[in-house]
Short mmCIF file of C-alpha atoms in Angstrom, two decimals:
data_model
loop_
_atom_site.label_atom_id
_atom_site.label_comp_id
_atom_site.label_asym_id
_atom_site.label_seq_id
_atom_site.Cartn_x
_atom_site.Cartn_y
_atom_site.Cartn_z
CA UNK A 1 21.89 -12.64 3.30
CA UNK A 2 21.56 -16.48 4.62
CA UNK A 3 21.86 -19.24 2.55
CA UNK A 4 18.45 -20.96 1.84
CA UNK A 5 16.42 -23.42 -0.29
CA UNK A 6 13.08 -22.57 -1.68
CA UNK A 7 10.19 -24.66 -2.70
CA UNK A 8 6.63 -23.95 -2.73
CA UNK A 9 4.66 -26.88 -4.23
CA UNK A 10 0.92 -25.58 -4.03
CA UNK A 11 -0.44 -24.87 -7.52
CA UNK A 12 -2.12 -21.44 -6.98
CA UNK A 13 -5.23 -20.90 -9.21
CA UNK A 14 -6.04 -17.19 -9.92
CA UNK A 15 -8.95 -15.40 -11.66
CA UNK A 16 -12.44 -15.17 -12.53
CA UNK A 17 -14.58 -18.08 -12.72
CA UNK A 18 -12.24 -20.38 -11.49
CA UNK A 19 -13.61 -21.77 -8.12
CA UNK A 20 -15.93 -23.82 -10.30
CA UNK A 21 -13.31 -26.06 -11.47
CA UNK A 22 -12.69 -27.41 -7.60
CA UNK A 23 -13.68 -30.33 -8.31
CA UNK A 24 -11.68 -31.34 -11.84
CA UNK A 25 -8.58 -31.13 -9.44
CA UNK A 26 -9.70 -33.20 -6.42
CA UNK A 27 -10.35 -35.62 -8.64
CA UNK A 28 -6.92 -35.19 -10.27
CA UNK A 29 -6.04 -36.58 -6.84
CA UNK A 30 -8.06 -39.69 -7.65
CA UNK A 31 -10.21 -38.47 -4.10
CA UNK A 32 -13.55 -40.07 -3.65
CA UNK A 33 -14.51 -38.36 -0.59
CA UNK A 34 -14.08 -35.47 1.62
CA UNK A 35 -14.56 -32.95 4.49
CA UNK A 36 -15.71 -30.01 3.08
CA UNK A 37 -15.20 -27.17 6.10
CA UNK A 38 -16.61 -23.35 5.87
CA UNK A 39 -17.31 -20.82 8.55
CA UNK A 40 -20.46 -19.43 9.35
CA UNK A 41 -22.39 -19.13 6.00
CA UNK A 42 -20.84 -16.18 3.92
CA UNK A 43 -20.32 -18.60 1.26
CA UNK A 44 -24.24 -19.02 0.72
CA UNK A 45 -24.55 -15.55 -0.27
CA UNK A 46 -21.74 -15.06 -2.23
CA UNK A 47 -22.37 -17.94 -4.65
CA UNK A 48 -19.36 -19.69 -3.42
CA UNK A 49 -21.07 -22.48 -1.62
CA UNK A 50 -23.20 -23.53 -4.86
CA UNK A 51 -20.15 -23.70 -7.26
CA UNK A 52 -17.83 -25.66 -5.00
CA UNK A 53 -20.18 -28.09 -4.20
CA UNK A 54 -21.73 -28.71 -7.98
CA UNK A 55 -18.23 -29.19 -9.16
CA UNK A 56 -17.86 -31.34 -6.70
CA UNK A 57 -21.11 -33.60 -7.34
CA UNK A 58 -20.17 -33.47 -11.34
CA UNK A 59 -16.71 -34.77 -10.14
CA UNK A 60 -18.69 -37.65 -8.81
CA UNK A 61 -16.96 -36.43 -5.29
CA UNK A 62 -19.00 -37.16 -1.82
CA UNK A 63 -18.24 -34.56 1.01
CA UNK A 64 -19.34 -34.10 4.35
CA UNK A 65 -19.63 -31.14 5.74
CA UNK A 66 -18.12 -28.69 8.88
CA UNK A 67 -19.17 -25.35 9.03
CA UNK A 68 -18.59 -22.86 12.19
CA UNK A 69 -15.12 -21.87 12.46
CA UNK A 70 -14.51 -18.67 13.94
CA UNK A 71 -12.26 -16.05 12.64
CA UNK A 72 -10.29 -16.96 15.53
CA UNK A 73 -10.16 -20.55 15.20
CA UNK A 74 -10.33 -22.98 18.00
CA UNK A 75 -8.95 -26.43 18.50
CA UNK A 76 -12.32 -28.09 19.82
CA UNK A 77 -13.80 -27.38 16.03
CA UNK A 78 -10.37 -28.81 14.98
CA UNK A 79 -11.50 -31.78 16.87
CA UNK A 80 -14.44 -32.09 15.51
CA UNK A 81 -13.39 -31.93 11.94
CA UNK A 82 -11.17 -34.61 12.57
CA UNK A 83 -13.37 -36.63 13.92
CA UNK A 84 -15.67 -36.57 11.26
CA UNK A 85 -12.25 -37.56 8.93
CA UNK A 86 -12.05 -40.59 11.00
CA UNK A 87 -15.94 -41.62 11.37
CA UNK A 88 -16.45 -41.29 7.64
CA UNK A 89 -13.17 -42.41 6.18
CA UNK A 90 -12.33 -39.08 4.44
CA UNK A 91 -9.14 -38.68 2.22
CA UNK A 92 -9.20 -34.86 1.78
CA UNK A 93 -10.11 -31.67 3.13
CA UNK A 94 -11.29 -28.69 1.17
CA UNK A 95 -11.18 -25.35 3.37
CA UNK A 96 -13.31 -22.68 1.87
CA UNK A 97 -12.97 -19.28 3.43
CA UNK A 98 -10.47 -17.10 5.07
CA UNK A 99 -7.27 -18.26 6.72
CA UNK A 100 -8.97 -18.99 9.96
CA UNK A 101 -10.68 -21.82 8.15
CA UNK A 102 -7.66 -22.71 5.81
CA UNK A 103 -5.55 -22.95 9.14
CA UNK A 104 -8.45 -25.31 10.48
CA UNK A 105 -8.11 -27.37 7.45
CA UNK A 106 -4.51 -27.81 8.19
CA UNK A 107 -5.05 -28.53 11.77
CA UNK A 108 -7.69 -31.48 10.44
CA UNK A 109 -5.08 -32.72 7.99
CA UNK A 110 -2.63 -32.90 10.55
CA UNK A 111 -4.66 -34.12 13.07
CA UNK A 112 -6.44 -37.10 11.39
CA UNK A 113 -3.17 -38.58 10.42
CA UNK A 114 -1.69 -38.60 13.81
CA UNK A 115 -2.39 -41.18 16.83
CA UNK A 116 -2.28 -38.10 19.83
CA UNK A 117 -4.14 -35.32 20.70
CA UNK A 118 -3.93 -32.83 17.63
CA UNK A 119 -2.30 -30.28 19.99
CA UNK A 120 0.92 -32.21 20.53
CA UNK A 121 1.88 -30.92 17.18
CA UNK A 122 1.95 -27.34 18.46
CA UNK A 123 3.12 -28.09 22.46
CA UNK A 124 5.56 -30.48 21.84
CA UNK A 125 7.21 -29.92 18.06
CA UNK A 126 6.26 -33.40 16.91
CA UNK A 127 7.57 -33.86 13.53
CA UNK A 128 4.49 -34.83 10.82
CA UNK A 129 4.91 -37.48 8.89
CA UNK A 130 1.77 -37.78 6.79
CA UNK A 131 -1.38 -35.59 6.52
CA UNK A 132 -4.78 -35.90 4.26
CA UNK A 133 -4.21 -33.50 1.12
CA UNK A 134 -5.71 -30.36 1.30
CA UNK A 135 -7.30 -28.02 -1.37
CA UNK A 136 -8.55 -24.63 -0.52
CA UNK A 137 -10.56 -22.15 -2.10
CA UNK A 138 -10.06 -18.69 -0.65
CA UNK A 139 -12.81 -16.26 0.06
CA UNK A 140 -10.85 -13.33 2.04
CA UNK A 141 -7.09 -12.54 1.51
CA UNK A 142 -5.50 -12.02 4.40
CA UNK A 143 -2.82 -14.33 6.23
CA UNK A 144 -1.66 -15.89 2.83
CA UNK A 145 -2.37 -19.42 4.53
CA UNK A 146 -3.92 -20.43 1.48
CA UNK A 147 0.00 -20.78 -0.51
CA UNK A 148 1.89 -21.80 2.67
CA UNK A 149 2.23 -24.72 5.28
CA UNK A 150 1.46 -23.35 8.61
CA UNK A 151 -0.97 -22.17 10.38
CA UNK A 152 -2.26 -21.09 13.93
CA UNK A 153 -4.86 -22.19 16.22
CA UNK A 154 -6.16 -21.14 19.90
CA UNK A 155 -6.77 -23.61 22.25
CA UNK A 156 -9.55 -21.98 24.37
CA UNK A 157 -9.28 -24.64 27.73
CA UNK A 158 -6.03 -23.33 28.12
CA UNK A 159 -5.73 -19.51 26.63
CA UNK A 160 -3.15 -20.42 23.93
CA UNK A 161 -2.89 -19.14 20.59
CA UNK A 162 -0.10 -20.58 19.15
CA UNK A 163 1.39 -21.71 15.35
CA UNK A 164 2.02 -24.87 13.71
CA UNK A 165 3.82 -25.68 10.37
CA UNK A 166 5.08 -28.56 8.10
CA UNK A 167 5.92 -29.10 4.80
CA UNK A 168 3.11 -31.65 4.76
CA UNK A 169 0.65 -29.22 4.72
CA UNK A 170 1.04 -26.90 1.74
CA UNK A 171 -2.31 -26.71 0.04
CA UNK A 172 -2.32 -28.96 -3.00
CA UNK A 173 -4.40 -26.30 -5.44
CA UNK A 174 -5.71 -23.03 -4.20
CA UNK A 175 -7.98 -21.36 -6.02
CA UNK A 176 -8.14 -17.80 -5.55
CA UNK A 177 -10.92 -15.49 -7.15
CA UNK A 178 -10.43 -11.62 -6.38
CA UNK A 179 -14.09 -11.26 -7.71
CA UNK A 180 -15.90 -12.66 -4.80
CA UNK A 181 -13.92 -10.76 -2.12
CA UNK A 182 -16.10 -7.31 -3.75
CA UNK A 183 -19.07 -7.79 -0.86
CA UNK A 184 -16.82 -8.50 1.39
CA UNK A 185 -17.87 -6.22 4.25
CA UNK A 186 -15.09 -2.93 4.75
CA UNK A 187 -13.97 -3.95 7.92
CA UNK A 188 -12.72 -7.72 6.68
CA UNK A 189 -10.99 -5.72 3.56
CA UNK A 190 -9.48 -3.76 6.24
CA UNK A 191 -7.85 -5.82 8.42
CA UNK A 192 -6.61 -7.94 5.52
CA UNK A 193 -4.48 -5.05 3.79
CA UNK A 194 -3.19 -4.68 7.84
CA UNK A 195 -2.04 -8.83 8.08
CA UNK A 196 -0.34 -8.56 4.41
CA UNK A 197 1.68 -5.31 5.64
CA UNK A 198 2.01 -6.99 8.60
CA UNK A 199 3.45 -10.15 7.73
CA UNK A 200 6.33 -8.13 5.02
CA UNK A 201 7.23 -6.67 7.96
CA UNK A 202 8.14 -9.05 10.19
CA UNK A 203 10.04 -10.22 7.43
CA UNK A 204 11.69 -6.69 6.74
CA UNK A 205 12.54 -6.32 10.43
CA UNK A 206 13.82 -9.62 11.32
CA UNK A 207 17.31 -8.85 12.01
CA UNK A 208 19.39 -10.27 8.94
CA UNK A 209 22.03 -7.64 7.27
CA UNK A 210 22.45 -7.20 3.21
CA UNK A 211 19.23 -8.09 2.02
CA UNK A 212 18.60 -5.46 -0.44
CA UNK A 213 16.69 -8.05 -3.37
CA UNK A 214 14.29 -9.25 -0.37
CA UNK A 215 13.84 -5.95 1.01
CA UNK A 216 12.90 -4.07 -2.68
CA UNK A 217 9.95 -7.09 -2.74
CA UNK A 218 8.53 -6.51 0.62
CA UNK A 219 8.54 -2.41 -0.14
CA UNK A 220 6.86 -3.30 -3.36
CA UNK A 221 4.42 -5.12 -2.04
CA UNK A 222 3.42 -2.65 0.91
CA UNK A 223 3.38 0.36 -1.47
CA UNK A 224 1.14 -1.83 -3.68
CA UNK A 225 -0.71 -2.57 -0.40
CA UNK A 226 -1.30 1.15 0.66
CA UNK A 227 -2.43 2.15 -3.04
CA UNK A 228 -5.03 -0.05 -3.46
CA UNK A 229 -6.26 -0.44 -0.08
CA UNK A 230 -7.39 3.41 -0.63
CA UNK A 231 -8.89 2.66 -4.06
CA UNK A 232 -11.19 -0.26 -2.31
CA UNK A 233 -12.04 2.01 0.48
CA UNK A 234 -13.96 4.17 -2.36
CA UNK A 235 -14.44 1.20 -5.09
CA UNK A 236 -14.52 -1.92 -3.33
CA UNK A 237 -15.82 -3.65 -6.98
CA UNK A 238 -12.45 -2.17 -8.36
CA UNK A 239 -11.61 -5.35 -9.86
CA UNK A 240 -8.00 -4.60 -10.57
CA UNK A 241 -7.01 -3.46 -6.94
CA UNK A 242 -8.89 -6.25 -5.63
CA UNK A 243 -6.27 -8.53 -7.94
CA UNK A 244 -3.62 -6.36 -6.61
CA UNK A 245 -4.77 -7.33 -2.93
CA UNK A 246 -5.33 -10.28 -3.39
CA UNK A 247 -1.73 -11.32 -5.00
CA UNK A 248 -0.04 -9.53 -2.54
CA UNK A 249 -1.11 -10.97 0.14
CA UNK A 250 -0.49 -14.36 -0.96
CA UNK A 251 3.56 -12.81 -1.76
CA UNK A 252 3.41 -11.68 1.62
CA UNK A 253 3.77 -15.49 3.52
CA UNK A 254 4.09 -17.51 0.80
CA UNK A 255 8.13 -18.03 1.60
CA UNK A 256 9.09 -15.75 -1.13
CA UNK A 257 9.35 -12.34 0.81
CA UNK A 258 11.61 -14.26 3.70
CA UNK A 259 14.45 -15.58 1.69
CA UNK A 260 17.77 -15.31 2.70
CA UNK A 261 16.83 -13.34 6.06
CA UNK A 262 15.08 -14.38 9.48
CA UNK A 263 11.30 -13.11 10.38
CA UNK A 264 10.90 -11.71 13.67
CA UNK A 265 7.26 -12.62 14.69
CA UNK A 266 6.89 -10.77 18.12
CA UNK A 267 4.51 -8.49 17.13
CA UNK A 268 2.23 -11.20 15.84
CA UNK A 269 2.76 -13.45 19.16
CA UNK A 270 1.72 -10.62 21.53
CA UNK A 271 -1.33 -10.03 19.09
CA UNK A 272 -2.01 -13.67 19.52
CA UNK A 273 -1.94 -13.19 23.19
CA UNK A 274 -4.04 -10.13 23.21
CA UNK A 275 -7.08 -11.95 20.52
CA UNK A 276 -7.11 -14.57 23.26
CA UNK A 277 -8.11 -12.14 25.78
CA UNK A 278 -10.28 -9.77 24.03
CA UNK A 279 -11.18 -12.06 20.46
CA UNK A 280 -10.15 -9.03 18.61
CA UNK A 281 -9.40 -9.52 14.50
CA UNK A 282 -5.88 -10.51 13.96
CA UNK A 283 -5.59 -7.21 12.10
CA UNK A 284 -7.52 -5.13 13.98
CA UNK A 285 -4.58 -6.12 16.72
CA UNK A 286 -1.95 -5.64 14.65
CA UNK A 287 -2.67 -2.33 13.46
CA UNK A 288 -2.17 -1.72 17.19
CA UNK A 289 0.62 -4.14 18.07
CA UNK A 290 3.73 -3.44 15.29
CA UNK A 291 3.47 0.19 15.54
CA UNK A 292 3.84 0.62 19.05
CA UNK A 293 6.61 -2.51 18.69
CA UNK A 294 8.56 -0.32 16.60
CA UNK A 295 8.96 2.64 18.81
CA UNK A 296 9.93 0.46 21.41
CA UNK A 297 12.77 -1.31 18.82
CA UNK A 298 13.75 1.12 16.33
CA UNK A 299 17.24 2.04 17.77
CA UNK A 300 18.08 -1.44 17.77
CA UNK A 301 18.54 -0.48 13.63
CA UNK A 302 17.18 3.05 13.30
CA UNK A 303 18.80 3.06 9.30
CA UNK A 304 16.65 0.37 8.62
CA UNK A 305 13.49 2.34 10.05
CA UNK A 306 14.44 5.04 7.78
CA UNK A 307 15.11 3.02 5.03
CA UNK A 308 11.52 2.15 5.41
CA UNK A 309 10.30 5.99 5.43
CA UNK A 310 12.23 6.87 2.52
CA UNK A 311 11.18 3.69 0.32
CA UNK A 312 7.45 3.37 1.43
CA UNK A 313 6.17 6.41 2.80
CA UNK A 314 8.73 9.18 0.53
CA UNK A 315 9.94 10.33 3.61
CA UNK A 316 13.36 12.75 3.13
CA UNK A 317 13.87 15.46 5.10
CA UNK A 318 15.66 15.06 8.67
CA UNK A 319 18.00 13.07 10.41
CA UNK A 320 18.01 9.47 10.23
CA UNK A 321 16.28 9.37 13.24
CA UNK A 322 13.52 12.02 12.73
CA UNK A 323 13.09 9.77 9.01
CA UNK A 324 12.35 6.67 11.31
CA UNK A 325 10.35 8.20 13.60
CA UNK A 326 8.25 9.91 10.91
CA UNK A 327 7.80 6.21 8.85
CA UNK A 328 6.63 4.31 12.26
CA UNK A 329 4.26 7.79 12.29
CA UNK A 330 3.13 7.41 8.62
CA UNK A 331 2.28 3.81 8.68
CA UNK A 332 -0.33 4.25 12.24
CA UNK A 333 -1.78 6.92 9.98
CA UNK A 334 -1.97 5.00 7.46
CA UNK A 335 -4.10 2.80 9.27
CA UNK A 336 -6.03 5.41 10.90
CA UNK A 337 -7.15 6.52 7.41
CA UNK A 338 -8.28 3.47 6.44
CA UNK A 339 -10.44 3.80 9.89
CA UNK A 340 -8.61 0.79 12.00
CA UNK A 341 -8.21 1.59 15.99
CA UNK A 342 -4.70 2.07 16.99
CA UNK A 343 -4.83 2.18 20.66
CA UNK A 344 -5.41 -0.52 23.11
CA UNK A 345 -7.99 2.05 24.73
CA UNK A 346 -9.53 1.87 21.61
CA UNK A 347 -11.08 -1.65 21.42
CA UNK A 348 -11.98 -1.72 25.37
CA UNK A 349 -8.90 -3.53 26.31
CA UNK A 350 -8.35 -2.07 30.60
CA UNK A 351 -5.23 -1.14 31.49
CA UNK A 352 -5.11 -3.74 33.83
CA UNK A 353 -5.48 -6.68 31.24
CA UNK A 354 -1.64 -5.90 30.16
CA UNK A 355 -0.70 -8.09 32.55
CA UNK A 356 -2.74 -10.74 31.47
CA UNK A 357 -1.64 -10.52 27.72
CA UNK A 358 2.42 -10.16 28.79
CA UNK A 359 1.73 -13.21 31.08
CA UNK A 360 0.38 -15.06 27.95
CA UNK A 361 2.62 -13.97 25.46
CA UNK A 362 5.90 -14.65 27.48
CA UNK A 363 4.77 -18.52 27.71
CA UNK A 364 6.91 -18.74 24.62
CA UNK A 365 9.61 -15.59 25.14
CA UNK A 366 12.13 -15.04 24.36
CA UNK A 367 10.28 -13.24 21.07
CA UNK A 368 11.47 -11.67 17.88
CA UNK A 369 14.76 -11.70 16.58
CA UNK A 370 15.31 -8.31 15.41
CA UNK A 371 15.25 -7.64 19.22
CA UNK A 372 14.96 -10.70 21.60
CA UNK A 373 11.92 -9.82 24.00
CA UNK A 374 10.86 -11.22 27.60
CA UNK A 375 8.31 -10.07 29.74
CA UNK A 376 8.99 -6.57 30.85
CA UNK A 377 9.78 -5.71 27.18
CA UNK A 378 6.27 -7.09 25.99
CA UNK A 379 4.74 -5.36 28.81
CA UNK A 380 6.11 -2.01 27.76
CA UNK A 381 5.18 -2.60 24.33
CA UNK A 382 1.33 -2.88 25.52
CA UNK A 383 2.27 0.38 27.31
CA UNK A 384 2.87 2.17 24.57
CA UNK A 385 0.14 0.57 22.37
CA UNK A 386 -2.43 1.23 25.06
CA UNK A 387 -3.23 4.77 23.74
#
């Protein structure tokens, strides 16, 4: 195990009925006005959109609003949103929706506070040194953005996807109602039970020996995961497994499930590279991307593979080998039960784009640390994903 120091400073508001009290805690803040950004409307049918911004008005807050982000978001709305910061003299942002528009919101609070172009910060490594408080209320659980302090944008001039971080830019309060995730559309559920597996794993598999404590969390959570992914797929009003969901995949990146080890983070750069090409879902790619990542790894520490089948997926009987093979089997069934693609093939990706998306991803190769990665590696990881 490393040695590390922990500290997570958002205040993360959980439960029914809570989004409605928004406002009491911008204006703990002492805020008087600010960007309120959203994507493309969901919010209006849920109820969302009506309680945020009442609290807000009876909180004697003014906002101005940004709506449009994509799930994929892009810089040139980051742009915008900070340009709005600046024309209006904002002094807060309040994200409401998924991680793609909590990430914006971090990209804004970044961005207004800083004299360059917004995409220094990711290009160049600039260290922040101030950034407009942030407040989210979370509509999809997912990338677990909404309790940590980075984030990741695509800059669509140039075809790059890439991450950001800084302790500046923890959320201040998140509120987080499992409730209003029940209509979200199966699909959205989907892909967000993928990211939170997703995520634990690139913690589990990052490389770092003796971590048995951080290791017994991230199983946890994936078994927890798996369960109630399958209960929503039947119930998605279940209340309880929506909870479930919901707090696990805030665990999932909230800094807890990495102590004490490294994360490896290929799999999630290469699906970066391949939603630039084809705009895919971040989980719908990553149901794709890990699996066929770990067949191409797993020798590099097959007793952690089987460590894996036996803990998650009750795996016993073979060699330590056939158990690790078997667990990188169970989990792409896993996700082909919940009715996720698994192939490249699948989503209309031609065989001949693999260039394109090794080209892109090995901008910033060496990947991973569990297994360092360059070019031909990535390549024969799309190989092997591409059906």
């Amino acid at each position: 195990m490393l040695n590390f120091s922990f500290k997570n400073p958002t205040n993360l508001v959980f439960g029914k009925n809570t989004i409605s009290s928004i406002g009491n805690y911008v204006k703990e803040y002492n805020l008087k006005k600010v960007l309120l950004l959203y994507g493309k409307g969901s919010i209006f049918n849920n109820g969302v959109y009506d309680d945020v911004t009442s609290s807000l008005k009876k909180n004697h807050i003014e906002f101005v609003e940004l709506s449009g982000v994509k799930p994929n978001p892009l810089l040139s709305k980051v742009k915008e949103g900070i340009n709005l910061v600046k024309e209006h003299s904002l002094d807060a942002i309040i994200a409401v929706g998924g991680g793609s528009v909590i990430d914006s919101g971090k990209a804004i609070s970044a961005g207004s506070c800083y004299d360059g172009d917004v995409w220094d910060l990711f290009e160049n490594n600039i260290k922040l040194t101030s950034a407009l408080p942030l407040f989210t209320v979370l509509t999809l659980s997912a990338t677990g953005s909404e309790m940590n302090c980075g984030g990741v944008i695509t800059n669509e001039k140039e075809n790059k996807k890439w991450s950001f971080g800084s302790p500046l830019l923890y959320p201040k309060v998140s509120i987080l109602d499992p409730t209003i995730q029940s209509s979200l559309p199966v699909n959205q559920t989907i892909n967000g039970a993928i990211d939170t597996i997703t995520h634990v794993f690139e913690a589990y598999f990052g490389g770092t020996k003796n971590t048995d404590m951080s290791d017994e969390l991230s199983e946890g959570i994936i078994r927890t995961v798996i369960h109630h992914s399958k209960i929503l797929l039947q119930n998605p009003t279940n209340y309880e497994s929506r909870c479930e969901l919901a707090f696990a995949a805030t665990l999932a990146l909230n800094g807890l499930n990495g102590l004490g080890r490294k994360g490896d983070w290929a799999s999630h750069n290469i699906e970066h590279s391949l939603s630039v090409l084809n705009d895919v879902s971040h989980g719908t790619g990553l149901a794709i991307i890990m699996p066929a990542w770990m067949k191409y790894v797993y020798k590099e520490d097959i007793d952690k593979f089987a460590k894996m089948g036996r803990n998650i997926f009750s795996i016993t009987e073979g060699s330590t080998e056939e158990i690790a093979l078997k667990s990188i089997d169970a989990l792409k069934n896993y996700y082909s039960e919940l009715g996720a693609p698994t192939t490249l093939k699948a989503i209309n990706v031609s065989h001949k784009d693999l260039d394109f998306i090794a080209d892109n991803a090995s901008m910033l190769a060496p990947l991973g640390t569990f297994k360092k990665l360059y070019r031909e590696d990535i390549y024969n990881i799309l190989e092997i994903a591409f059906e």
